[in-house]
Amino acid sequence: MMEKIVVELREYFKTGKTKESSWRKSQLKGLQKFVIEREDDILKALNLDIGKHPVESYRDEVGPLIKDINAALHDLANWMHGKKVKLPLPAFPTSTMLVPEPLGLVLIISSWNFPIGLSLEPLIGAIAAGNTAVLKPSELSPATSALFANVLPIYLDSNAVKVVEGGADVTAQILQQKFDKIFFTGSRRVGQIVMTAAAKHLTPVTLELGGKCPLVLDSLPTNSWLKTIAMKRMIAGKFGTCSGQACIGVDYILVEKKLASELVELLKSAIKKMLGSKPEECVARIVNKHQFTRLKDLLDEPRVRSSIVYGGSVMNEDKLYIEPTILVDPPLDAEIMTEEIFGPLLPIITLDDIEDSIGFISSRPRPLSIYCFTKNDKFRKKLASETSSGSLIFNDTIIQYAAETVPFGGVGESGFGRYHGKFSFDTFSHEKTIMKRPLFPDFWFRYPPWDVKKLELFRAAYVYNYFLVVLIVLGLKKPRPFTKNI
């Protein structure tokens, strides 16, 4: 079955249809219509799959997609056009262009936590670049997966884009096929499986993984209004985004001991105000019982449970709900501090000096994002220069995902490759060098036999010393002899 799908998509790509600008625009407009016309279906699917509130779903998935599709439609001609390149003097008078061309057949494997955005965002780039594509939604978001399988063919060219549903066994079958690019969003464990499969065919891979994204709190604002804003942004980056089940969500906070008590009280108050008396009606649920049990086990470790200062007691397995929970100084060797949490549990780690946060972060795998709340320019520069991460955000959280004008991606164990906007187009394109040169004029010193004059001409030409080239050609500059040991 999979082999047949791959063959059909490759044959369709060979027709050249997907390379046409008109085809690319029509498919982007089809995606646009799908997102707009099927908004209610999308919001319903997200609620069924993970219990997201419609407003959160629109904020994080529907709205950004409409914005990004509009941007792709507006800029597609410029993306496709290519660019001129300057060459060294010995290549004169060659004209050169770098022209993007589609890679061919691409595979997009998406995740369950943002199943609409993490599927269609890379698909925008794949289509804009002129590829055919297989989209494999997560089996853990069955309503979204079914929506794609049943409805996307109405809006897109089904000869070029095919949705394949199924679990791990289906993914394994897909990965046996040869693709020209694989784009994967998910866990490190599955990312390793994808890379291993891709290596058999030398297929390039983009991995969007995650990791433990820290938030560094250097200081608290003195103004109460600004304190409130800071707390809202921190909470939104943890509990207010898919209930903490987000690769760019805040995983833990680093703060000086002297600020910890005040921070805890501010967070408690802000959680109650933002999420209300029934937070389970406002935040997404845990995706399934397996993940629920995993998070419960993190808290049930005796050394960890003793560090809970807020929440942690309300757990409804039937509704897959765990209340927002704050912990202070859980053991650093406990699983909650060694593995990505991916849930509504927020450890706070206290330090003697906030500058110790740089060493703390640098001693661990590089995160997808680092967040920092500070008004200290010196510390801001130090954090930027001495840490490595996919992105670094000051005084806010998770806003980088919504910006199509900057690349989104990780570094090291948090993934590699990047996308969003033009960067998605580049991810699914090969930038081909096209050079054109007349037969005349021709530089005679390019060819053997060699002598010191030709050597001197190359020395001058490669450093763009046009005046010296002229002097040597006219015999007005005596070349340096070869060194004695040659």
Short mmCIF file of C-alpha atoms in Angstrom, two decimals:
data_model
loop_
_atom_site.label_atom_id
_atom_site.label_comp_id
_atom_site.label_asym_id
_atom_site.label_seq_id
_atom_site.Cartn_x
_atom_site.Cartn_y
_atom_site.Cartn_z
CA MET A 1 0.00 0.00 0.00
CA MET A 2 2.68 2.51 1.06
CA GLU A 3 4.90 1.59 -1.85
CA LYS A 4 2.01 2.26 -4.24
CA ILE A 5 1.38 5.71 -2.69
CA VAL A 6 5.04 6.64 -2.95
CA VAL A 7 5.26 5.53 -6.59
CA GLU A 8 2.13 7.52 -7.51
CA LEU A 9 3.42 10.66 -5.82
CA ARG A 10 6.81 10.36 -7.50
CA GLU A 11 5.22 9.90 -10.89
CA TYR A 12 3.06 12.94 -10.37
CA PHE A 13 6.08 15.00 -9.35
CA LYS A 14 7.83 13.98 -12.56
CA THR A 15 5.03 15.58 -14.60
CA GLY A 16 6.32 18.98 -13.47
CA LYS A 17 2.87 20.12 -12.42
CA THR A 18 3.88 20.93 -8.84
CA LYS A 19 6.71 23.18 -10.05
CA GLU A 20 4.29 25.61 -11.66
CA SER A 21 3.67 28.85 -9.79
CA SER A 22 -0.05 28.62 -10.54
CA TRP A 23 -0.27 25.15 -9.00
CA ARG A 24 1.53 26.22 -5.84
CA LYS A 25 -0.72 29.24 -5.40
CA SER A 26 -3.86 27.20 -5.99
CA GLN A 27 -2.82 24.69 -3.31
CA LEU A 28 -2.00 27.43 -0.81
CA LYS A 29 -5.40 28.96 -1.48
CA GLY A 30 -6.91 25.51 -0.97
CA LEU A 31 -5.23 25.27 2.44
CA GLN A 32 -6.45 28.76 3.20
CA LYS A 33 -10.03 27.77 2.39
CA PHE A 34 -9.73 24.61 4.46
CA VAL A 35 -8.61 26.51 7.57
CA ILE A 36 -11.23 29.25 7.17
CA GLU A 37 -14.22 27.23 6.00
CA ARG A 38 -13.59 24.32 8.35
CA GLU A 39 -12.77 26.40 11.41
CA ASP A 40 -15.62 24.90 13.45
CA ASP A 41 -14.56 21.37 12.50
CA ILE A 42 -10.96 22.15 13.44
CA LEU A 43 -11.89 23.63 16.82
CA LYS A 44 -14.15 20.64 17.52
CA ALA A 45 -11.42 18.15 16.59
CA LEU A 46 -8.90 19.87 18.87
CA ASN A 47 -11.38 19.81 21.72
CA LEU A 48 -12.05 16.11 21.17
CA ASP A 49 -8.37 15.22 20.90
CA ILE A 50 -6.94 17.17 23.81
CA GLY A 51 -9.70 19.26 25.37
CA LYS A 52 -8.44 22.61 24.11
CA HIS A 53 -10.68 25.62 24.59
CA PRO A 54 -11.74 27.10 21.22
CA VAL A 55 -10.03 30.41 21.99
CA GLU A 56 -6.74 28.68 22.81
CA SER A 57 -7.05 26.61 19.63
CA TYR A 58 -7.61 29.68 17.49
CA ARG A 59 -4.79 31.59 19.20
CA ASP A 60 -2.22 28.82 18.83
CA GLU A 61 -3.21 27.01 15.63
CA VAL A 62 -5.94 28.47 13.41
CA GLY A 63 -4.91 32.13 13.57
CA PRO A 64 -1.18 31.55 12.98
CA LEU A 65 -1.95 29.28 10.02
CA ILE A 66 -4.14 31.87 8.30
CA LYS A 67 -1.44 34.48 8.84
CA ASP A 68 1.33 32.22 7.51
CA ILE A 69 -0.63 31.10 4.44
CA ASN A 70 -1.39 34.73 3.59
CA ALA A 71 2.31 35.57 3.92
CA ALA A 72 3.29 32.65 1.67
CA LEU A 73 0.79 33.70 -1.00
CA HIS A 74 2.04 37.28 -0.86
CA ASP A 75 5.75 36.42 -1.05
CA LEU A 76 5.76 33.24 -3.16
CA ALA A 77 6.93 34.93 -6.36
CA ASN A 78 9.94 36.45 -4.58
CA TRP A 79 10.78 33.13 -2.91
CA MET A 80 10.74 31.33 -6.25
CA HIS A 81 12.68 33.95 -8.17
CA GLY A 82 16.21 33.16 -7.03
CA LYS A 83 19.05 35.60 -6.47
CA LYS A 84 22.19 36.80 -8.21
CA VAL A 85 25.59 35.97 -6.75
CA LYS A 86 28.92 37.80 -6.95
CA LEU A 87 31.88 35.74 -8.22
CA PRO A 88 35.68 36.19 -7.95
CA LEU A 89 37.57 38.00 -10.71
CA PRO A 90 38.90 34.81 -12.41
CA ALA A 91 35.26 33.89 -13.18
CA PHE A 92 34.57 37.19 -15.00
CA PRO A 93 32.27 37.68 -16.95
CA THR A 94 30.18 34.79 -15.61
CA SER A 95 26.62 35.48 -14.44
CA THR A 96 25.33 33.31 -11.61
CA MET A 97 21.95 32.68 -10.02
CA LEU A 98 20.94 30.60 -7.03
CA VAL A 99 17.55 29.16 -7.98
CA PRO A 100 15.39 27.17 -5.54
CA GLU A 101 13.95 23.92 -6.82
CA PRO A 102 11.68 21.41 -5.06
CA LEU A 103 13.29 18.40 -3.42
CA GLY A 104 10.65 15.98 -4.74
CA LEU A 105 8.61 13.74 -2.46
CA VAL A 106 8.60 14.75 1.21
CA LEU A 107 7.26 13.10 4.37
CA ILE A 108 5.77 15.13 7.22
CA ILE A 109 5.25 13.33 10.54
CA SER A 110 3.45 15.58 13.02
CA SER A 111 2.78 15.56 16.75
CA TRP A 112 -0.42 15.35 18.82
CA ASN A 113 -0.07 18.43 21.03
CA PHE A 114 -0.61 20.99 18.23
CA PRO A 115 -1.92 18.57 15.62
CA ILE A 116 -3.28 21.17 13.19
CA GLY A 117 -0.40 23.64 13.26
CA LEU A 118 2.40 21.09 13.41
CA SER A 119 0.92 19.32 10.37
CA LEU A 120 -0.04 22.23 8.15
CA GLU A 121 2.78 24.64 8.97
CA PRO A 122 5.44 22.43 7.33
CA LEU A 123 2.95 21.48 4.60
CA ILE A 124 2.70 25.17 3.65
CA GLY A 125 6.44 25.17 3.02
CA ALA A 126 6.41 21.86 1.17
CA ILE A 127 3.65 23.01 -1.19
CA ALA A 128 5.10 26.49 -1.68
CA ALA A 129 8.41 24.88 -2.65
CA GLY A 130 6.66 22.68 -5.24
CA ASN A 131 6.88 19.21 -3.67
CA THR A 132 4.53 16.29 -3.42
CA ALA A 133 3.93 15.18 0.16
CA VAL A 134 2.81 12.43 2.49
CA LEU A 135 1.29 13.76 5.71
CA LYS A 136 1.27 11.37 8.68
CA PRO A 137 -0.78 12.88 11.55
CA SER A 138 -0.37 11.51 15.05
CA GLU A 139 -2.57 8.57 15.98
CA LEU A 140 -2.88 10.22 19.43
CA SER A 141 -5.03 12.95 17.86
CA PRO A 142 -7.57 10.75 16.04
CA ALA A 143 -10.21 13.44 15.44
CA THR A 144 -7.69 15.72 13.76
CA SER A 145 -6.21 12.85 11.80
CA ALA A 146 -9.64 11.84 10.50
CA LEU A 147 -10.42 15.46 9.59
CA PHE A 148 -7.26 15.62 7.49
CA ALA A 149 -7.88 12.26 5.82
CA ASN A 150 -11.53 12.93 4.99
CA VAL A 151 -11.56 16.65 4.22
CA LEU A 152 -8.13 17.79 2.98
CA PRO A 153 -8.56 15.98 -0.38
CA ILE A 154 -11.53 18.27 -1.06
CA TYR A 155 -9.26 21.31 -0.87
CA LEU A 156 -5.91 20.02 -2.13
CA ASP A 157 -4.66 18.15 -5.20
CA SER A 158 -4.98 14.54 -3.99
CA ASN A 159 -2.49 13.46 -6.66
CA ALA A 160 0.17 15.50 -4.87
CA VAL A 161 -0.76 15.41 -1.17
CA LYS A 162 -1.85 12.24 0.59
CA VAL A 163 -2.78 11.74 4.24
CA VAL A 164 -1.85 8.41 5.79
CA GLU A 165 -3.45 7.45 9.11
CA GLY A 166 -2.35 4.82 11.59
CA GLY A 167 -0.14 4.01 14.54
CA ALA A 168 3.50 3.15 15.04
CA ASP A 169 3.27 0.14 12.71
CA VAL A 170 2.09 2.37 9.86
CA THR A 171 4.84 4.90 10.57
CA ALA A 172 7.38 2.06 10.43
CA GLN A 173 6.06 1.03 7.02
CA ILE A 174 6.24 4.59 5.76
CA LEU A 175 9.82 4.97 6.94
CA GLN A 176 10.87 1.96 4.87
CA GLN A 177 10.16 4.00 1.74
CA LYS A 178 12.58 6.43 0.16
CA PHE A 179 11.74 10.12 0.47
CA ASP A 180 13.63 13.22 -0.59
CA LYS A 181 13.07 14.90 2.77
CA ILE A 182 11.60 13.90 6.13
CA PHE A 183 10.21 16.50 8.51
CA PHE A 184 9.49 15.10 11.97
CA THR A 185 7.99 16.74 15.07
CA GLY A 186 7.95 14.71 18.26
CA SER A 187 10.09 13.10 20.94
CA ARG A 188 13.82 12.46 20.88
CA ARG A 189 13.24 8.71 21.09
CA VAL A 190 11.13 8.60 17.94
CA GLY A 191 13.43 11.17 16.33
CA GLN A 192 16.27 8.66 16.63
CA ILE A 193 14.13 6.02 14.92
CA VAL A 194 13.32 8.43 12.08
CA MET A 195 16.99 9.34 11.60
CA THR A 196 18.02 5.70 11.56
CA ALA A 197 15.46 4.91 8.87
CA ALA A 198 16.41 7.99 6.86
CA ALA A 199 20.09 7.06 6.94
CA LYS A 200 19.40 3.92 4.87
CA HIS A 201 18.36 6.13 1.95
CA LEU A 202 20.62 9.11 2.77
CA THR A 203 17.48 11.18 3.19
CA PRO A 204 17.91 14.64 4.75
CA VAL A 205 15.91 15.13 7.95
CA THR A 206 14.54 18.08 9.90
CA LEU A 207 13.87 17.20 13.53
CA GLU A 208 11.69 19.41 15.72
CA LEU A 209 12.09 17.90 19.17
CA GLY A 210 12.05 19.81 22.44
CA GLY A 211 13.79 19.52 25.76
CA LYS A 212 13.68 21.21 29.12
CA CYS A 213 13.17 24.90 28.38
CA PRO A 214 14.26 27.01 31.37
CA LEU A 215 12.93 30.36 32.50
CA VAL A 216 15.48 32.55 34.25
CA LEU A 217 14.04 35.13 36.63
CA ASP A 218 16.70 37.74 37.30
CA SER A 219 14.47 40.18 39.17
CA LEU A 220 10.86 41.03 39.86
CA PRO A 221 9.44 44.37 38.71
CA THR A 222 8.90 46.85 41.53
CA ASN A 223 5.68 48.09 39.92
CA SER A 224 2.73 45.87 40.92
CA TRP A 225 1.11 46.25 37.50
CA LEU A 226 4.28 45.05 35.76
CA LYS A 227 4.56 42.18 38.23
CA THR A 228 1.08 41.08 37.21
CA ILE A 229 2.03 41.15 33.52
CA ALA A 230 5.21 39.15 34.19
CA MET A 231 3.26 36.48 36.11
CA LYS A 232 0.65 36.22 33.35
CA ARG A 233 3.36 35.67 30.75
CA MET A 234 5.09 33.02 32.85
CA ILE A 235 1.84 31.17 33.53
CA ALA A 236 0.80 31.40 29.88
CA GLY A 237 4.15 29.84 28.93
CA LYS A 238 3.50 26.89 31.22
CA PHE A 239 -0.10 26.20 32.19
CA GLY A 240 -1.88 28.30 29.56
CA THR A 241 -0.44 26.53 26.52
CA CYS A 242 -1.78 23.01 26.05
CA SER A 243 -1.55 22.50 29.82
CA GLY A 244 2.24 22.46 29.61
CA GLN A 245 2.30 19.89 26.81
CA ALA A 246 4.32 22.08 24.48
CA CYS A 247 7.88 21.65 23.26
CA ILE A 248 8.53 25.39 23.75
CA GLY A 249 6.66 25.58 27.06
CA VAL A 250 8.46 26.62 30.24
CA ASP A 251 9.83 23.46 31.87
CA TYR A 252 11.31 24.94 35.05
CA ILE A 253 12.26 28.30 36.62
CA LEU A 254 15.68 29.39 37.89
CA VAL A 255 15.61 32.14 40.53
CA GLU A 256 17.70 33.41 43.43
CA LYS A 257 16.76 32.05 46.87
CA LYS A 258 15.90 35.51 48.18
CA LEU A 259 13.16 35.90 45.53
CA ALA A 260 11.71 32.38 45.66
CA SER A 261 9.05 32.90 48.35
CA GLU A 262 7.69 36.05 46.75
CA LEU A 263 7.67 34.38 43.33
CA VAL A 264 5.70 31.40 44.63
CA GLU A 265 3.06 33.64 46.21
CA LEU A 266 2.76 35.73 43.04
CA LEU A 267 2.38 32.61 40.89
CA LYS A 268 -0.27 31.15 43.21
CA SER A 269 -2.32 34.33 43.07
CA ALA A 270 -1.91 34.71 39.32
CA ILE A 271 -2.94 31.09 38.62
CA LYS A 272 -6.15 31.55 40.61
CA LYS A 273 -6.98 34.80 38.82
CA MET A 274 -6.15 33.58 35.32
CA LEU A 275 -7.53 30.04 35.44
CA GLY A 276 -10.38 30.64 37.88
CA SER A 277 -11.93 28.30 40.39
CA LYS A 278 -12.40 25.59 37.75
CA PRO A 279 -9.13 25.50 35.79
CA GLU A 280 -10.09 22.15 34.25
CA GLU A 281 -12.61 24.06 32.13
CA CYS A 282 -9.95 26.44 30.87
CA VAL A 283 -6.84 24.33 30.25
CA ALA A 284 -6.29 21.37 27.96
CA ARG A 285 -6.40 17.90 29.42
CA ILE A 286 -3.53 15.40 29.50
CA VAL A 287 -3.55 13.62 26.15
CA ASN A 288 -4.04 10.02 27.36
CA LYS A 289 -3.82 7.72 30.38
CA HIS A 290 -0.23 6.77 29.65
CA GLN A 291 0.90 10.38 29.88
CA PHE A 292 -1.35 10.97 32.89
CA THR A 293 0.25 8.06 34.72
CA ARG A 294 3.74 9.23 33.76
CA LEU A 295 3.09 12.70 35.23
CA LYS A 296 1.46 11.24 38.34
CA ASP A 297 4.50 9.02 38.88
CA LEU A 298 6.78 12.06 38.67
CA LEU A 299 4.91 13.63 41.60
CA ASP A 300 4.53 10.39 43.57
CA GLU A 301 8.27 10.00 44.09
CA PRO A 302 8.62 10.76 47.84
CA ARG A 303 11.56 13.14 47.41
CA VAL A 304 9.59 15.10 44.82
CA ARG A 305 6.24 15.12 46.62
CA SER A 306 7.82 16.82 49.63
CA SER A 307 8.83 19.76 47.40
CA ILE A 308 5.25 20.57 46.27
CA VAL A 309 4.15 24.01 47.47
CA TYR A 310 1.00 24.40 45.38
CA GLY A 311 -1.41 21.95 43.75
CA GLY A 312 -0.47 18.34 43.14
CA SER A 313 -3.47 16.86 44.91
CA VAL A 314 -6.27 17.14 42.37
CA MET A 315 -5.90 14.36 39.83
CA ASN A 316 -8.86 13.09 37.86
CA GLU A 317 -7.85 10.09 35.78
CA ASP A 318 -11.28 9.80 34.17
CA LYS A 319 -11.06 13.36 32.85
CA LEU A 320 -7.26 13.17 32.41
CA TYR A 321 -6.84 16.30 34.49
CA ILE A 322 -3.93 17.28 36.74
CA GLU A 323 -4.15 20.63 38.48
CA PRO A 324 -1.39 23.24 37.98
CA THR A 325 1.38 22.31 40.40
CA ILE A 326 4.41 24.23 41.69
CA LEU A 327 7.44 22.59 43.29
CA VAL A 328 10.45 24.22 44.95
CA ASP A 329 13.86 22.57 44.73
CA PRO A 330 12.95 18.99 43.84
CA PRO A 331 16.09 16.78 43.68
CA LEU A 332 18.08 17.55 40.53
CA ASP A 333 18.60 13.84 39.89
CA ALA A 334 14.87 13.10 40.08
CA GLU A 335 13.14 12.31 36.77
CA ILE A 336 11.14 15.53 36.94
CA MET A 337 14.45 17.40 36.52
CA THR A 338 16.20 15.04 34.11
CA GLU A 339 13.40 14.45 31.58
CA GLU A 340 11.12 16.87 29.73
CA ILE A 341 8.02 17.28 31.91
CA PHE A 342 5.40 17.95 29.20
CA GLY A 343 2.62 18.67 31.66
CA PRO A 344 1.31 21.19 34.24
CA LEU A 345 4.12 20.67 36.76
CA LEU A 346 6.44 23.62 37.38
CA PRO A 347 9.67 23.12 39.37
CA ILE A 348 11.41 26.20 40.75
CA ILE A 349 15.14 25.78 41.30
CA THR A 350 16.77 28.27 43.67
CA LEU A 351 20.29 29.60 43.23
CA ASP A 352 22.63 31.70 45.40
CA ASP A 353 23.40 34.01 42.47
CA ILE A 354 21.32 34.31 39.29
CA GLU A 355 24.48 34.26 37.18
CA ASP A 356 24.84 30.62 38.26
CA SER A 357 21.88 29.95 35.96
CA ILE A 358 24.22 30.21 32.97
CA GLY A 359 26.34 27.31 34.19
CA PHE A 360 23.22 25.37 35.20
CA ILE A 361 21.74 25.67 31.69
CA SER A 362 25.03 25.08 29.87
CA SER A 363 25.69 21.84 31.79
CA ARG A 364 22.52 20.32 30.34
CA PRO A 365 21.37 19.48 26.79
CA ARG A 366 20.72 22.60 24.73
CA PRO A 367 17.02 23.55 24.99
CA LEU A 368 14.63 24.55 22.24
CA SER A 369 14.05 27.88 24.02
CA ILE A 370 15.39 29.86 26.95
CA TYR A 371 13.21 32.51 28.59
CA CYS A 372 14.54 35.26 30.80
CA PHE A 373 12.83 38.03 32.72
CA THR A 374 15.35 40.78 33.44
CA LYS A 375 15.94 44.51 33.14
CA ASN A 376 19.72 44.10 33.43
CA ASP A 377 21.36 44.70 30.04
CA LYS A 378 24.68 43.27 31.19
CA PHE A 379 23.07 40.01 32.31
CA ARG A 380 21.02 39.89 29.11
CA LYS A 381 24.17 40.06 26.98
CA LYS A 382 25.95 37.50 29.16
CA LEU A 383 23.08 35.02 28.88
CA ALA A 384 22.93 35.51 25.11
CA SER A 385 26.66 34.99 24.59
CA GLU A 386 27.25 32.13 27.05
CA THR A 387 24.28 29.85 26.41
CA SER A 388 23.06 28.00 23.32
CA SER A 389 19.41 27.35 22.45
CA GLY A 390 17.02 27.33 19.53
CA SER A 391 15.71 30.73 20.63
CA LEU A 392 16.20 33.16 23.51
CA ILE A 393 13.24 35.29 24.58
CA PHE A 394 13.42 38.15 27.08
CA ASN A 395 10.45 39.19 29.23
CA ASP A 396 7.90 36.93 27.53
CA THR A 397 7.25 33.30 26.61
CA ILE A 398 6.32 31.26 23.51
CA ILE A 399 5.80 34.33 21.26
CA GLN A 400 8.53 33.15 18.87
CA TYR A 401 6.29 30.42 17.46
CA ALA A 402 3.82 32.93 16.03
CA ALA A 403 6.44 34.94 14.12
CA GLU A 404 6.84 33.64 10.56
CA THR A 405 9.62 36.18 9.86
CA VAL A 406 12.09 34.40 12.16
CA PRO A 407 13.19 30.76 11.97
CA PHE A 408 11.80 28.23 14.42
CA GLY A 409 13.91 25.23 15.34
CA GLY A 410 16.23 23.67 17.84
CA VAL A 411 19.94 23.03 18.28
CA GLY A 412 21.71 19.88 19.41
CA GLU A 413 19.36 17.48 21.21
CA SER A 414 16.41 19.86 20.84
CA GLY A 415 16.47 19.26 17.10
CA PHE A 416 17.96 20.66 13.94
CA GLY A 417 16.66 22.38 10.86
CA ARG A 418 14.25 25.29 10.89
CA TYR A 419 10.95 26.40 9.45
CA HIS A 420 8.13 29.02 9.45
CA GLY A 421 7.59 31.49 6.61
CA LYS A 422 10.42 31.68 4.08
CA PHE A 423 12.41 29.27 6.25
CA SER A 424 9.82 26.54 5.58
CA PHE A 425 10.17 27.17 1.86
CA ASP A 426 13.96 26.89 2.16
CA THR A 427 13.69 23.68 4.20
CA PHE A 428 11.83 21.94 1.38
CA SER A 429 13.95 23.41 -1.44
CA HIS A 430 17.35 22.80 -2.96
CA GLU A 431 19.14 26.01 -3.92
CA LYS A 432 20.70 25.17 -7.27
CA THR A 433 23.63 27.10 -8.71
CA ILE A 434 23.12 28.14 -12.34
CA MET A 435 26.11 29.75 -14.10
CA LYS A 436 26.36 31.21 -17.60
CA ARG A 437 29.56 32.37 -19.29
CA PRO A 438 30.42 33.42 -22.86
CA LEU A 439 33.32 31.82 -24.72
CA PHE A 440 34.97 35.23 -25.04
CA PRO A 441 36.81 36.76 -23.27
CA ASP A 442 38.95 33.98 -21.79
CA PHE A 443 41.70 34.28 -19.20
CA TRP A 444 44.75 32.57 -20.67
CA PHE A 445 46.46 32.22 -17.27
CA ARG A 446 43.82 29.67 -16.15
CA TYR A 447 45.55 26.89 -18.04
CA PRO A 448 48.93 25.07 -18.01
CA PRO A 449 51.79 25.34 -18.61
CA TRP A 450 52.46 27.20 -15.39
CA ASP A 451 54.95 29.98 -14.71
CA VAL A 452 55.58 32.66 -12.11
CA LYS A 453 53.61 35.26 -14.07
CA LYS A 454 50.45 33.13 -13.94
CA LEU A 455 50.96 32.55 -10.23
CA GLU A 456 51.21 36.28 -9.63
CA LEU A 457 48.10 36.89 -11.70
CA PHE A 458 46.14 34.41 -9.58
CA ARG A 459 47.40 36.08 -6.41
CA ALA A 460 46.15 39.43 -7.63
CA ALA A 461 42.89 38.11 -9.07
CA TYR A 462 41.73 36.25 -5.98
CA VAL A 463 42.15 39.33 -3.77
CA TYR A 464 40.36 41.53 -6.34
CA ASN A 465 43.43 43.71 -7.04
CA TYR A 466 42.37 44.78 -10.54
CA PHE A 467 45.13 47.39 -10.84
CA LEU A 468 47.85 44.83 -10.10
CA VAL A 469 46.37 42.41 -12.67
CA VAL A 470 46.63 45.09 -15.34
CA LEU A 471 50.24 45.90 -14.39
CA ILE A 472 51.29 42.23 -14.59
CA VAL A 473 49.55 41.68 -17.94
CA LEU A 474 51.25 44.80 -19.38
CA GLY A 475 54.61 43.65 -18.02
CA LEU A 476 54.91 46.68 -15.74
CA LYS A 477 55.10 44.54 -12.59
CA LYS A 478 57.75 41.87 -12.25
CA PRO A 479 56.33 38.62 -10.75
CA ARG A 480 57.88 37.17 -7.61
CA PRO A 481 59.90 33.99 -8.36
CA PHE A 482 58.97 30.58 -7.01
CA THR A 483 60.40 29.78 -3.58
CA LYS A 484 63.61 27.78 -3.63
CA ASN A 485 62.12 24.60 -2.15
CA ILE A 486 59.60 24.13 -4.99
#
